[in-house]
Each structure stands twice: as structure tokens, then as C-alpha cells.
PDB file of C-alpha atoms in Angstrom:
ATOM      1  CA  UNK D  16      -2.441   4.243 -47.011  1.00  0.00           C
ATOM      2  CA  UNK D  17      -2.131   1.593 -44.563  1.00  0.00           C
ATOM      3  CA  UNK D  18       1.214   3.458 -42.823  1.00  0.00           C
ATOM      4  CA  UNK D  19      -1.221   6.998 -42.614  1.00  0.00           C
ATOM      5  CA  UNK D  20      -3.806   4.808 -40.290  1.00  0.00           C
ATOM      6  CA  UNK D  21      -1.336   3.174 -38.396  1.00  0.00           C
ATOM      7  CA  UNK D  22      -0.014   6.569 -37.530  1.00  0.00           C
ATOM      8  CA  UNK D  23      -3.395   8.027 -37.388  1.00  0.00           C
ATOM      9  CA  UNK D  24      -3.736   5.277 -34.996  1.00  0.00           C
ATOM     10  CA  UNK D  25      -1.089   5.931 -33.184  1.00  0.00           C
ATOM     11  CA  UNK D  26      -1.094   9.487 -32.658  1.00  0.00           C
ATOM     12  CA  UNK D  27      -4.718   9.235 -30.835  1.00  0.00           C
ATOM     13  CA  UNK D  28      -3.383   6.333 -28.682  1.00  0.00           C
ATOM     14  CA  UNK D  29      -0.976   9.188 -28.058  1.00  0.00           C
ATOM     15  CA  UNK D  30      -3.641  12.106 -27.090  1.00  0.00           C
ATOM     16  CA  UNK D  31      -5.848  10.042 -25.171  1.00  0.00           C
ATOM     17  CA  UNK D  32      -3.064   8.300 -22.694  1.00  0.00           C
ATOM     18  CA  UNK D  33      -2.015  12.540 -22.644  1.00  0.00           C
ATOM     19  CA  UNK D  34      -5.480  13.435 -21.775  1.00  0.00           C
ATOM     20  CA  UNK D  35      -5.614  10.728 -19.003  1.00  0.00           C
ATOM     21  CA  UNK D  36      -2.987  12.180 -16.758  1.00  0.00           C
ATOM     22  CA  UNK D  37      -3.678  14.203 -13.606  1.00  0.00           C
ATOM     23  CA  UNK D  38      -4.351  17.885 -13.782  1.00  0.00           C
ATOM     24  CA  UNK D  39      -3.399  19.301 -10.096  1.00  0.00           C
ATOM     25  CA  UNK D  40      -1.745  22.981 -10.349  1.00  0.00           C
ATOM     26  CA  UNK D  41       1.241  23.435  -8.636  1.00  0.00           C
ATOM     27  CA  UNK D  42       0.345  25.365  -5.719  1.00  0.00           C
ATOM     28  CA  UNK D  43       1.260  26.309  -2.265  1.00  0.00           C
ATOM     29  CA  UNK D  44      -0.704  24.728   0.829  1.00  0.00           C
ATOM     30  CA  UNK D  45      -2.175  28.528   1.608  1.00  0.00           C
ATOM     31  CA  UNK D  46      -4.120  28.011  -1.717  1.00  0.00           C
ATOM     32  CA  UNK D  47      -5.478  24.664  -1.467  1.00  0.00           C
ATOM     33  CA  UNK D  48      -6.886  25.889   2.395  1.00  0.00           C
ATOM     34  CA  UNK D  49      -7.694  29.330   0.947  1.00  0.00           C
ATOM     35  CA  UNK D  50      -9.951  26.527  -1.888  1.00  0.00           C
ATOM     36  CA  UNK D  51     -11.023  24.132   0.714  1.00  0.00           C
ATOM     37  CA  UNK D  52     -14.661  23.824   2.675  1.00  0.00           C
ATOM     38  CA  UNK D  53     -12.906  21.150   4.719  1.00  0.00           C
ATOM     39  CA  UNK D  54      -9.977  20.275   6.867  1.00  0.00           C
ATOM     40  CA  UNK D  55      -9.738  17.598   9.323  1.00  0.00           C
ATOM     41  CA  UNK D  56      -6.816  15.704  11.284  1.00  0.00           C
ATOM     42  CA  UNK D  57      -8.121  12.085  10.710  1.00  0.00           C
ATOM     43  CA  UNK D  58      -7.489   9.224  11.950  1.00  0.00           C
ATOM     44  CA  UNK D  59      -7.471   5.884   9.413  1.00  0.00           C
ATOM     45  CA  UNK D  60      -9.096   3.015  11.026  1.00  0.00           C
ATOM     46  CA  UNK D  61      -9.088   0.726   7.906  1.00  0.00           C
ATOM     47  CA  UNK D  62      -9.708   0.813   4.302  1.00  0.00           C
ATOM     48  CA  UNK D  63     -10.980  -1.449   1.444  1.00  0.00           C
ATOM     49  CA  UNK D  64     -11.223  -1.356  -2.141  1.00  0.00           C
ATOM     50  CA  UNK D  65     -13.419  -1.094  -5.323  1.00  0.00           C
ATOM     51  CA  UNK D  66     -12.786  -1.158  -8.887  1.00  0.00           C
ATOM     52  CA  UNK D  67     -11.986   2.643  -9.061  1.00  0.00           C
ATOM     53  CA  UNK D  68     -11.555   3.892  -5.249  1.00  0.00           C
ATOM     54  CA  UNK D  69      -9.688   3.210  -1.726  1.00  0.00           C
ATOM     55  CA  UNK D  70     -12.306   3.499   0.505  1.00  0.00           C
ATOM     56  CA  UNK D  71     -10.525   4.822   4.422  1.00  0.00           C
ATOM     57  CA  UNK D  72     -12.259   4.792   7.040  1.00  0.00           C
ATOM     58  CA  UNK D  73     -11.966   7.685   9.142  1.00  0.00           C
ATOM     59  CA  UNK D  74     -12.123   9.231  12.258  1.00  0.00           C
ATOM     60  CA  UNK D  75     -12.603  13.045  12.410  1.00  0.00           C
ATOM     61  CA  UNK D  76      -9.861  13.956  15.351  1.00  0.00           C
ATOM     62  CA  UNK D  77      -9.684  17.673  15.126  1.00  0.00           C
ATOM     63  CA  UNK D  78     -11.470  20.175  12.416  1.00  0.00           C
ATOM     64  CA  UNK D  79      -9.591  23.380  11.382  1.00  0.00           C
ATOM     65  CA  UNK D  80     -12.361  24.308   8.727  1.00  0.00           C
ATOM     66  CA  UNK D  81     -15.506  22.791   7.650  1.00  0.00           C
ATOM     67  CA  UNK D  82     -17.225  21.523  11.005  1.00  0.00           C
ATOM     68  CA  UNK D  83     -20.485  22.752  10.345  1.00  0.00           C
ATOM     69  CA  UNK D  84     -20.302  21.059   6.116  1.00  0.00           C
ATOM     70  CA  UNK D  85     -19.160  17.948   7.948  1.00  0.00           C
ATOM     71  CA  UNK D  86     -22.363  17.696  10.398  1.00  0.00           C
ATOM     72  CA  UNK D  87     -24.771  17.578   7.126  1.00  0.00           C
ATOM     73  CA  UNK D  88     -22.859  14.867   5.565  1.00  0.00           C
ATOM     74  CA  UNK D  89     -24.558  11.471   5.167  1.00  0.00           C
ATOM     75  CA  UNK D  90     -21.478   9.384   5.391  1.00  0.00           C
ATOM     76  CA  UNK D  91     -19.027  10.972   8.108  1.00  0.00           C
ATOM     77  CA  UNK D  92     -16.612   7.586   8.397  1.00  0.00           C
ATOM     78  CA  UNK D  93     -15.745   7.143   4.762  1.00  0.00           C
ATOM     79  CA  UNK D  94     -12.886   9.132   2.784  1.00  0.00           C
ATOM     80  CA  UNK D  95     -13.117   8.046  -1.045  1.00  0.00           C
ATOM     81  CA  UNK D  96      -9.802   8.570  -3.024  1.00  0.00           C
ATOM     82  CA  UNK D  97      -8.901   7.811  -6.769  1.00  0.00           C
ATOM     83  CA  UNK D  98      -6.323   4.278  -7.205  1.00  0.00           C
ATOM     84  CA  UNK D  99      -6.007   5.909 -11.219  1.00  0.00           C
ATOM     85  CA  UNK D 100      -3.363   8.164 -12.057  1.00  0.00           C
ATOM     86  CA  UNK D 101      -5.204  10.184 -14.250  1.00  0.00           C
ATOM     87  CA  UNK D 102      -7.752  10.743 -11.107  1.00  0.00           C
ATOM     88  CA  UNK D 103      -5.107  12.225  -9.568  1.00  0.00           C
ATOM     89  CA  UNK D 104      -4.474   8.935  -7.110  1.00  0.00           C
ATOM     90  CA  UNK D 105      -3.383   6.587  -5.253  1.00  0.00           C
ATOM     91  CA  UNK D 106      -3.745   8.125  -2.728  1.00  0.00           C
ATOM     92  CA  UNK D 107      -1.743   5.915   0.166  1.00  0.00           C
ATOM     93  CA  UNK D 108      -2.630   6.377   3.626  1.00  0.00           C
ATOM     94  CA  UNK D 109      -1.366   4.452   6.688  1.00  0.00           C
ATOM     95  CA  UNK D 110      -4.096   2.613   8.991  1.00  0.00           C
ATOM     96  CA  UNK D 111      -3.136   3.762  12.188  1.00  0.00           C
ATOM     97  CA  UNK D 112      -2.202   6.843  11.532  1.00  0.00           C
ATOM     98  CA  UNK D 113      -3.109  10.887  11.752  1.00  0.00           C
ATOM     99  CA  UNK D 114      -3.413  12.740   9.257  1.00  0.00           C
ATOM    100  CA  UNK D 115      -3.959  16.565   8.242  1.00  0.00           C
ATOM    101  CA  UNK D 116      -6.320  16.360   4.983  1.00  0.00           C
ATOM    102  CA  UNK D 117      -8.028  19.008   2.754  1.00  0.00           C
ATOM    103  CA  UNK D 118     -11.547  16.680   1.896  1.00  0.00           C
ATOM    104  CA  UNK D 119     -13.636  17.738  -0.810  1.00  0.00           C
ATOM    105  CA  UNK D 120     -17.323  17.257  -0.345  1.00  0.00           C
ATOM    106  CA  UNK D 121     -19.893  16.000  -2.851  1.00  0.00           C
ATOM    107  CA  UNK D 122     -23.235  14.408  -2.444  1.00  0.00           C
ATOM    108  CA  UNK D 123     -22.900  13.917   0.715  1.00  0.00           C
ATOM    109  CA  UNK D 124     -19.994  12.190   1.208  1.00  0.00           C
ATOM    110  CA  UNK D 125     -16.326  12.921   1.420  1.00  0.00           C
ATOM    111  CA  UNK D 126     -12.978  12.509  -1.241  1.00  0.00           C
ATOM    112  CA  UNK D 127      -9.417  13.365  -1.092  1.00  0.00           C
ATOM    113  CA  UNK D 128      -7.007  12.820  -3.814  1.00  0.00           C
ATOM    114  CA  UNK D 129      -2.868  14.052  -4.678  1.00  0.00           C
ATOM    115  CA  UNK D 130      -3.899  17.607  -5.222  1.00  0.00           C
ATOM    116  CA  UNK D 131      -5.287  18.241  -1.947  1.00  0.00           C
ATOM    117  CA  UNK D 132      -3.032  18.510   1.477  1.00  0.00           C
ATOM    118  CA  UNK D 133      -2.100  15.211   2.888  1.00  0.00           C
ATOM    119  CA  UNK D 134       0.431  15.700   5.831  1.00  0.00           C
ATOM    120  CA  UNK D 135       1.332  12.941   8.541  1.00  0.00           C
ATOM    121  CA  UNK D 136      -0.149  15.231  11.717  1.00  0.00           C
ATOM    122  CA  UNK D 137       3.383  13.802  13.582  1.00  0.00           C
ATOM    123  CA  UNK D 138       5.378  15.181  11.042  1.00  0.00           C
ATOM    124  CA  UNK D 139       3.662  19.362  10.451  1.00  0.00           C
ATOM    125  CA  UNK D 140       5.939  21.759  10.607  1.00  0.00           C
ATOM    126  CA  UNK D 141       5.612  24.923  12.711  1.00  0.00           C
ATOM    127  CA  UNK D 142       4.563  27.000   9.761  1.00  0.00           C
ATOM    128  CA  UNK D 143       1.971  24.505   8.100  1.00  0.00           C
ATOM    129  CA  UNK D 144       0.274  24.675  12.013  1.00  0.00           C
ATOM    130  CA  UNK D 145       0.263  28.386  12.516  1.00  0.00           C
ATOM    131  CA  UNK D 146      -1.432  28.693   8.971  1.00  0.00           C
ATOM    132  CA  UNK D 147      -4.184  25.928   9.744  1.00  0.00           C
ATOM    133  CA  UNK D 148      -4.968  27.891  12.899  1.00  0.00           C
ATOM    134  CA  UNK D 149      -6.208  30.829  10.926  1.00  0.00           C
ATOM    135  CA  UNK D 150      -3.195  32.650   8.972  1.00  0.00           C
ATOM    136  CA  UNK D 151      -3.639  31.030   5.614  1.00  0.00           C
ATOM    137  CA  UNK D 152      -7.550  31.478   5.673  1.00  0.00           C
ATOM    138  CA  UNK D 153      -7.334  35.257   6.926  1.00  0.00           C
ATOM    139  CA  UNK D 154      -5.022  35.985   3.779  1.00  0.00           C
ATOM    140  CA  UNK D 155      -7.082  34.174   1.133  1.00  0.00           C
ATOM    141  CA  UNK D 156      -7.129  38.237  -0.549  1.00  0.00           C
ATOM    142  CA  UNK D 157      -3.279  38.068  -1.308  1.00  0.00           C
ATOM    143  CA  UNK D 158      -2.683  36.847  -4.350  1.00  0.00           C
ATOM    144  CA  UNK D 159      -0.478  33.557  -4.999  1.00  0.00           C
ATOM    145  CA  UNK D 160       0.999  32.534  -8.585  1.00  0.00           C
ATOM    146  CA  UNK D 161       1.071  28.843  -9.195  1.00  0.00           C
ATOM    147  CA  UNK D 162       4.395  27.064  -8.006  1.00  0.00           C
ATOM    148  CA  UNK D 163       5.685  27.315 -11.282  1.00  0.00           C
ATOM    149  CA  UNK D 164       4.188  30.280 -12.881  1.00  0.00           C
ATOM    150  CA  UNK D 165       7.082  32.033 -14.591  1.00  0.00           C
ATOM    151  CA  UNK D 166       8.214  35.241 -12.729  1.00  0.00           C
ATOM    152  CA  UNK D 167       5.832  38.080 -13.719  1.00  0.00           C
ATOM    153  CA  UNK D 168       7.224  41.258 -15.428  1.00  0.00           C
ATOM    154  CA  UNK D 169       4.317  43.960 -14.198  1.00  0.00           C
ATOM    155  CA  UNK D 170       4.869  45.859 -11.262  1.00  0.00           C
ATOM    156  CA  UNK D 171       3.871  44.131  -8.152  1.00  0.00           C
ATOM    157  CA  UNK D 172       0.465  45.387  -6.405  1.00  0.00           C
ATOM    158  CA  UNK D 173      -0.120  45.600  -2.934  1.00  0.00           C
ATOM    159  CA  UNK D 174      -2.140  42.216  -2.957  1.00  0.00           C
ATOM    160  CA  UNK D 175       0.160  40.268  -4.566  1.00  0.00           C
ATOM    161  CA  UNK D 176       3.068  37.890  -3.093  1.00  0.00           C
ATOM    162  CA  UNK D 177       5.017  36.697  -5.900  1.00  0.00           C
ATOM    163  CA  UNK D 178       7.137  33.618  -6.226  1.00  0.00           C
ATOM    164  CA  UNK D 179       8.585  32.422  -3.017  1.00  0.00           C
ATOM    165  CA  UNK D 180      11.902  33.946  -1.617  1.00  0.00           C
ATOM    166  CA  UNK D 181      14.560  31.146  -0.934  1.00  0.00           C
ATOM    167  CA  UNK D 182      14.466  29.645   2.094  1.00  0.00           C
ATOM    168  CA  UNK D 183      10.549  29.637   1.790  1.00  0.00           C
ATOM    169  CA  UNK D 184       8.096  26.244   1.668  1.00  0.00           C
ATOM    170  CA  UNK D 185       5.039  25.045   0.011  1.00  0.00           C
ATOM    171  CA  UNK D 186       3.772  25.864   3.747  1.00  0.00           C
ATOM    172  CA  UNK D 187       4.737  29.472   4.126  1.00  0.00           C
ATOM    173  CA  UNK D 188       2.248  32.176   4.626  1.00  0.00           C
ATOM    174  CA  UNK D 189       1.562  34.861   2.686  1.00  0.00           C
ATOM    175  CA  UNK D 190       0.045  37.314   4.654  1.00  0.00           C
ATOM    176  CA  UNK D 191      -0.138  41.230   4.885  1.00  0.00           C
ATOM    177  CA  UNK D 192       2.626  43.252   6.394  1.00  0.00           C
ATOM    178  CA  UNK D 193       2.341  45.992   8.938  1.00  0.00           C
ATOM    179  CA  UNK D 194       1.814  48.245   5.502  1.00  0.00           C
ATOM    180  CA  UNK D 195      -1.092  46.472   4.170  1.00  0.00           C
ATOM    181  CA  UNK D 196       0.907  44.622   1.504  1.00  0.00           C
ATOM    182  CA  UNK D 197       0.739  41.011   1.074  1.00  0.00           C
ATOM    183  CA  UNK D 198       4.522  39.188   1.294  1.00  0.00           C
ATOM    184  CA  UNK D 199       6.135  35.709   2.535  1.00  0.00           C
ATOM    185  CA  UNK D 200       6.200  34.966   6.178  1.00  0.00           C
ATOM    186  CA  UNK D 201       7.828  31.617   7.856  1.00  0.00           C
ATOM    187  CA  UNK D 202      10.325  31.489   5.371  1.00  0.00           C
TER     188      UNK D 202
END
């Protein structure tokens, strides 16, 4: 009896530290713009911390979506992001430096945690910039699978792009071809 409740015990221990971990999707950067209401290059002017968040605060440098959700916001300096693991943080971002962030937006304020796109402005490649400046939102129609989505077996339709070719990025583009069907670019 007392061997069953030690492993009864033991097996929830087990399911709840499971049911604590982070649930991002694998996905490709068009997706999380294509999912996003805002995008900013940022600048981190300092942060602080609380019992559950790293507080940055921000300056808004540049907006590539979002400007006009941003200008009803009550708090426009402060970026909260998850420290737990199973919020999908730490998030860790460098005072001093730019960044190109997907920020989700709730009760007025602004939060950003590992799911969302978190590139060093310095350091964006060609393809991640041409996307931002309109390619990924104006192909939010084609259809994605998730990173690692097994290959599918149906026929392929005109809006889909399928798993990346090699050569191709989280960053690439999948837009539509000169015959209306959606495949990689940038790769």
C-alpha cells in the first residue's frame, strides 16, 4: 500500500513538472509576424525585476506593425517578460542594445517572451528585413506547417508552402509566385 502512494506520488510530481514546461510551436518568423499586432525595433534603457517578470524599459525606435495599438497603450516604456521556464522565459535582453521584437499587448501594456521574435537589429539578415518591410505580412494567406510538422502526404494546394527546401531559414518568405502559388523565397 504504502509503495502504490509513493508512486502515486510520484507519478503526479511527474505530470505537473510536464505540464509546467513552455508550449511555443515551432514556427517560422513569417508566422509569428503573420500572428503579431506589434513589431517594434527597441531600444533597452534598463530593466528591473519582480517575483515573476523582467521588467525592460524600452524605447520604441522604429515600428514595422502595430503603431496605431501602440498609441492607445497606457504604459509605452515597459516590456514585461516571463523569468519561469514554463512561461516561456527568461527572456535576456542587453541594456544598450536594439532589438527587433514581436510584443504582445494586453491591458494596456506590453509582453514579450521565447516564442515571439527577438533579433539583435545589428545582427538581421537580409531576408528577416525584406519580410518586416511588408513580404511576410502580404503572404499571411499561404499556408505554413509548423517547423517540425512531419512532411504531409496530400497533394499540395496552391496556398500551401510546405516544409522548407534546404538552404532555407526560419526567416525565409513564403510568398506567391508569378503563378499564384505560394513557395519559399530567400532561401
Amino acid at each position: 500500500m504504502r509503495n502504490g502512494i509513493i508512486q502515486s506520488c510520484f507519478l503526479l510530481i511527474l505530470l505537473f513538472s510536464v505540464s509546467e514546461q513552455c508550449g511555443c510551436p515551432a514556427q517560422y518568423t513569417q508566422q509569428v509576424i503573420c500572428d503579431s499586432k506589434l513589431v517594434v525595433v527597441a531600444k533597452i534603457d534598463s530593466s528591473s525585476s519582480d517575483g515573476f517578470n523582467t521588467n525592460y524599459k524600452i524605447s520604441v525606435t522604429k515600428f514595422y506593425y502595430g503603431k496605431m495599438e501602440y498609441n492607445q497603450l497606457s504604459d509605452k516604456k515597459t516590456l514585461e517578460t516571463p523569468k519561469s521556464s514554463a512561461a516561456c522565459g527568461p527572456v535576456v535582453l542587453t541594456v544598450g542594445s536594439s532589438y527587433i521584437l514581436s510584443v504582445d499587448l494586453y491591458n494596456g501594456k506590453m509582453s514579450h517572451n521565447l516564442c515571439g521574435l527577438q533579433v539583435e537589429a545589428k545582427k538581421a539578415s537580409q531576408v528577416l528585413l525584406q519580410g518586416l518591410a511588408g513580404k511576410y505580412k502580404d503572404n499571411c494567406g499561404c499556408e505554413i506547417p509548423f517547423a517540425f510538422d512531419p512532411p504531409p502526404t496530400s497533394p499540395q494546394t496552391r496556398n500551401q508552402c510546405r516544409n522548407t527546401p534546404p538552404g532555407c531559414s526560419y526567416h525565409s518568405i513564403c510568398s506567391r509566385n508569378g503563378y499564384g502559388r505560394c513557395k519559399w523565397q530567400g532561401c
